[in-house]
Amino acid sequence: QVQLVESGGGSVQAGGSLRLSCAASGYISTTYCMGWFRQAPGKEREGVASIYTSGSSTYYTDSVKGRFTISQDNDKSTVYLQMNSLKPEDTAMYYCAAHLVNSGRYCAILLNRPRPDLGAWGQGTQVTVSS
């Protein structure tokens, strides 16, 4: 059973940066899709970025490309989301998720169509960007 704990959220002004961390306990095989998702009040959960632990392919939603970077440490136990040039519209609760998959293409699929009913999810960390 994989358990995830997010950290690193906070309040910043527009243009600022934050780095989120997701620490995974339990067994993370080489075929997991680790992703970051976010949900603002009154809105649906949306995918932000994901990484396929086998090969480290990365995927991003269009609104964060060029500003956010997802990465993992060498033992794949921690996933990071470096967020630069933050905008007020980035304000949301950010969740880390782990999905057992057998192909990196499922990372893209899950990014576009989040499935909170599948996989393992953390409790979330709040990111607030003020203008």
PDB file of C-alpha atoms in Angstrom:
ATOM      1  CA  GLN A   1       0.000   0.000   0.000  1.00  0.00           C
ATOM      2  CA  VAL A   2       1.491   3.299  -1.100  1.00  0.00           C
ATOM      3  CA  GLN A   3       1.037   6.308   1.153  1.00  0.00           C
ATOM      4  CA  LEU A   4       1.765   9.839  -0.001  1.00  0.00           C
ATOM      5  CA  VAL A   5       2.501  12.985   1.981  1.00  0.00           C
ATOM      6  CA  GLU A   6       2.721  16.382   0.310  1.00  0.00           C
ATOM      7  CA  SER A   7       4.587  19.409   1.624  1.00  0.00           C
ATOM      8  CA  GLY A   8       5.882  22.759   0.420  1.00  0.00           C
ATOM      9  CA  GLY A   9       2.696  24.681  -0.167  1.00  0.00           C
ATOM     10  CA  GLY A  10       2.245  28.241   0.984  1.00  0.00           C
ATOM     11  CA  SER A  11       1.365  31.776   0.008  1.00  0.00           C
ATOM     12  CA  VAL A  12       3.366  33.742  -2.527  1.00  0.00           C
ATOM     13  CA  GLN A  13       2.933  36.784  -4.696  1.00  0.00           C
ATOM     14  CA  ALA A  14       2.450  36.513  -8.426  1.00  0.00           C
ATOM     15  CA  GLY A  15       5.738  35.814 -10.153  1.00  0.00           C
ATOM     16  CA  GLY A  16       7.096  33.915  -7.175  1.00  0.00           C
ATOM     17  CA  SER A  17       8.151  30.283  -6.846  1.00  0.00           C
ATOM     18  CA  LEU A  18       7.321  27.277  -4.701  1.00  0.00           C
ATOM     19  CA  ARG A  19       8.605  23.725  -4.629  1.00  0.00           C
ATOM     20  CA  LEU A  20       6.205  20.978  -3.662  1.00  0.00           C
ATOM     21  CA  SER A  21       7.394  17.593  -2.424  1.00  0.00           C
ATOM     22  CA  CYS A  22       5.572  14.283  -2.326  1.00  0.00           C
ATOM     23  CA  ALA A  23       7.101  11.624  -0.125  1.00  0.00           C
ATOM     24  CA  ALA A  24       5.981   8.087  -0.886  1.00  0.00           C
ATOM     25  CA  SER A  25       6.111   5.243   1.600  1.00  0.00           C
ATOM     26  CA  GLY A  26       5.481   1.668   0.687  1.00  0.00           C
ATOM     27  CA  TYR A  27       6.613  -0.012  -2.461  1.00  0.00           C
ATOM     28  CA  ILE A  28       7.000   2.107  -5.575  1.00  0.00           C
ATOM     29  CA  SER A  29       7.717  -0.153  -8.496  1.00  0.00           C
ATOM     30  CA  THR A  30       9.275   1.026 -11.711  1.00  0.00           C
ATOM     31  CA  THR A  31       5.882   1.250 -13.380  1.00  0.00           C
ATOM     32  CA  TYR A  32       4.080   3.913 -11.434  1.00  0.00           C
ATOM     33  CA  CYS A  33       2.743   7.155 -12.743  1.00  0.00           C
ATOM     34  CA  MET A  34       3.358   9.849 -10.133  1.00  0.00           C
ATOM     35  CA  GLY A  35       1.395  13.007 -10.670  1.00  0.00           C
ATOM     36  CA  TRP A  36       0.378  16.356  -9.316  1.00  0.00           C
ATOM     37  CA  PHE A  37      -3.223  17.465  -9.511  1.00  0.00           C
ATOM     38  CA  ARG A  38      -4.976  20.562  -8.234  1.00  0.00           C
ATOM     39  CA  GLN A  39      -8.451  21.617  -7.298  1.00  0.00           C
ATOM     40  CA  ALA A  40      -9.666  25.148  -6.761  1.00  0.00           C
ATOM     41  CA  PRO A  41     -12.880  25.903  -4.846  1.00  0.00           C
ATOM     42  CA  GLY A  42     -15.906  25.231  -6.996  1.00  0.00           C
ATOM     43  CA  LYS A  43     -13.862  23.637  -9.765  1.00  0.00           C
ATOM     44  CA  GLU A  44     -13.107  20.093 -10.823  1.00  0.00           C
ATOM     45  CA  ARG A  45      -9.799  18.461 -10.060  1.00  0.00           C
ATOM     46  CA  GLU A  46      -7.346  18.925 -12.912  1.00  0.00           C
ATOM     47  CA  GLY A  47      -4.051  17.359 -13.812  1.00  0.00           C
ATOM     48  CA  VAL A  48      -0.938  19.520 -13.563  1.00  0.00           C
ATOM     49  CA  ALA A  49       2.077  17.313 -14.250  1.00  0.00           C
ATOM     50  CA  SER A  50       3.037  13.670 -14.108  1.00  0.00           C
ATOM     51  CA  ILE A  51       6.103  11.476 -14.424  1.00  0.00           C
ATOM     52  CA  TYR A  52       6.426   7.839 -15.420  1.00  0.00           C
ATOM     53  CA  THR A  53       8.833   6.263 -12.966  1.00  0.00           C
ATOM     54  CA  SER A  54      10.200   3.915 -15.633  1.00  0.00           C
ATOM     55  CA  GLY A  55      12.211   6.111 -17.958  1.00  0.00           C
ATOM     56  CA  SER A  56      11.174   9.405 -16.325  1.00  0.00           C
ATOM     57  CA  SER A  57       8.941  10.625 -19.157  1.00  0.00           C
ATOM     58  CA  THR A  58       7.106  13.753 -18.086  1.00  0.00           C
ATOM     59  CA  TYR A  59       3.741  15.231 -19.000  1.00  0.00           C
ATOM     60  CA  TYR A  60       2.273  18.684 -18.364  1.00  0.00           C
ATOM     61  CA  THR A  61      -1.009  20.441 -18.805  1.00  0.00           C
ATOM     62  CA  ASP A  62      -0.720  23.322 -21.251  1.00  0.00           C
ATOM     63  CA  SER A  63      -1.263  26.072 -18.692  1.00  0.00           C
ATOM     64  CA  VAL A  64       1.887  25.176 -16.746  1.00  0.00           C
ATOM     65  CA  LYS A  65       4.291  24.263 -19.546  1.00  0.00           C
ATOM     66  CA  GLY A  66       7.476  26.285 -19.292  1.00  0.00           C
ATOM     67  CA  ARG A  67       6.718  27.296 -15.706  1.00  0.00           C
ATOM     68  CA  PHE A  68       6.446  24.041 -13.754  1.00  0.00           C
ATOM     69  CA  THR A  69       8.871  21.118 -13.653  1.00  0.00           C
ATOM     70  CA  ILE A  70       8.187  17.680 -12.231  1.00  0.00           C
ATOM     71  CA  SER A  71      11.067  15.484 -11.133  1.00  0.00           C
ATOM     72  CA  GLN A  72      11.846  12.515  -8.931  1.00  0.00           C
ATOM     73  CA  ASP A  73      14.771  11.541  -6.803  1.00  0.00           C
ATOM     74  CA  ASN A  74      16.969   8.604  -7.689  1.00  0.00           C
ATOM     75  CA  ASP A  75      15.196   6.051  -5.511  1.00  0.00           C
ATOM     76  CA  LYS A  76      11.795   7.262  -6.780  1.00  0.00           C
ATOM     77  CA  SER A  77      10.558   7.775  -3.228  1.00  0.00           C
ATOM     78  CA  THR A  78      10.018  11.525  -3.609  1.00  0.00           C
ATOM     79  CA  VAL A  79       8.491  13.503  -6.417  1.00  0.00           C
ATOM     80  CA  TYR A  80       8.890  17.256  -6.719  1.00  0.00           C
ATOM     81  CA  LEU A  81       6.993  19.996  -8.472  1.00  0.00           C
ATOM     82  CA  GLN A  82       9.021  23.146  -9.016  1.00  0.00           C
ATOM     83  CA  MET A  83       6.616  25.988  -9.719  1.00  0.00           C
ATOM     84  CA  ASN A  84       7.985  29.232 -11.124  1.00  0.00           C
ATOM     85  CA  SER A  85       6.305  32.386 -12.412  1.00  0.00           C
ATOM     86  CA  LEU A  86       3.247  31.594 -10.349  1.00  0.00           C
ATOM     87  CA  LYS A  87      -0.050  33.228 -11.266  1.00  0.00           C
ATOM     88  CA  PRO A  88      -3.180  33.858  -9.174  1.00  0.00           C
ATOM     89  CA  GLU A  89      -4.971  31.227 -11.270  1.00  0.00           C
ATOM     90  CA  ASP A  90      -2.537  28.637  -9.919  1.00  0.00           C
ATOM     91  CA  THR A  91      -4.183  29.005  -6.527  1.00  0.00           C
ATOM     92  CA  ALA A  92      -5.574  25.621  -5.482  1.00  0.00           C
ATOM     93  CA  MET A  93      -5.156  22.613  -3.260  1.00  0.00           C
ATOM     94  CA  TYR A  94      -2.425  20.500  -4.815  1.00  0.00           C
ATOM     95  CA  TYR A  95      -2.570  16.720  -4.525  1.00  0.00           C
ATOM     96  CA  CYS A  96       0.027  14.085  -5.234  1.00  0.00           C
ATOM     97  CA  ALA A  97      -1.133  10.779  -6.697  1.00  0.00           C
ATOM     98  CA  ALA A  98       0.372   7.427  -7.591  1.00  0.00           C
ATOM     99  CA  HIS A  99      -1.151   5.125 -10.166  1.00  0.00           C
ATOM    100  CA  LEU A 100       0.125   1.679 -11.018  1.00  0.00           C
ATOM    101  CA  VAL A 101       0.382   1.574 -14.813  1.00  0.00           C
ATOM    102  CA  ASN A 102       2.181  -0.477 -17.442  1.00  0.00           C
ATOM    103  CA  SER A 103       2.796   2.302 -19.938  1.00  0.00           C
ATOM    104  CA  GLY A 104       3.733   5.945 -19.815  1.00  0.00           C
ATOM    105  CA  ARG A 105       0.806   6.813 -22.065  1.00  0.00           C
ATOM    106  CA  TYR A 106      -1.498   6.251 -19.123  1.00  0.00           C
ATOM    107  CA  CYS A 107       0.230   9.149 -17.379  1.00  0.00           C
ATOM    108  CA  ALA A 108      -1.024  11.448 -20.122  1.00  0.00           C
ATOM    109  CA  ILE A 109      -4.487   9.897 -19.991  1.00  0.00           C
ATOM    110  CA  LEU A 110      -4.751  10.295 -16.223  1.00  0.00           C
ATOM    111  CA  LEU A 111      -3.474  13.854 -16.460  1.00  0.00           C
ATOM    112  CA  ASN A 112      -6.278  14.776 -18.822  1.00  0.00           C
ATOM    113  CA  ARG A 113      -8.916  12.769 -16.970  1.00  0.00           C
ATOM    114  CA  PRO A 114      -8.116  12.622 -13.256  1.00  0.00           C
ATOM    115  CA  ARG A 115      -9.483   9.590 -11.437  1.00  0.00           C
ATOM    116  CA  PRO A 116      -9.637  10.349  -7.710  1.00  0.00           C
ATOM    117  CA  ASP A 117     -11.274   6.947  -7.265  1.00  0.00           C
ATOM    118  CA  LEU A 118      -8.153   5.140  -8.489  1.00  0.00           C
ATOM    119  CA  GLY A 119      -4.639   4.890  -7.139  1.00  0.00           C
ATOM    120  CA  ALA A 120      -3.202   6.443  -4.003  1.00  0.00           C
ATOM    121  CA  TRP A 121      -3.652  10.112  -3.120  1.00  0.00           C
ATOM    122  CA  GLY A 122      -2.158  12.412  -0.559  1.00  0.00           C
ATOM    123  CA  GLN A 123      -4.084  14.815   1.661  1.00  0.00           C
ATOM    124  CA  GLY A 124      -3.074  17.865  -0.342  1.00  0.00           C
ATOM    125  CA  THR A 125      -1.101  21.040   0.243  1.00  0.00           C
ATOM    126  CA  GLN A 126      -2.531  24.533  -0.299  1.00  0.00           C
ATOM    127  CA  VAL A 127      -0.947  26.947  -2.760  1.00  0.00           C
ATOM    128  CA  THR A 128      -2.159  30.539  -2.728  1.00  0.00           C
ATOM    129  CA  VAL A 129      -0.876  33.121  -5.204  1.00  0.00           C
ATOM    130  CA  SER A 130      -1.806  36.737  -4.653  1.00  0.00           C
ATOM    131  CA  SER A 131      -1.760  39.444  -7.306  1.00  0.00           C
TER     132      SER A 131
END
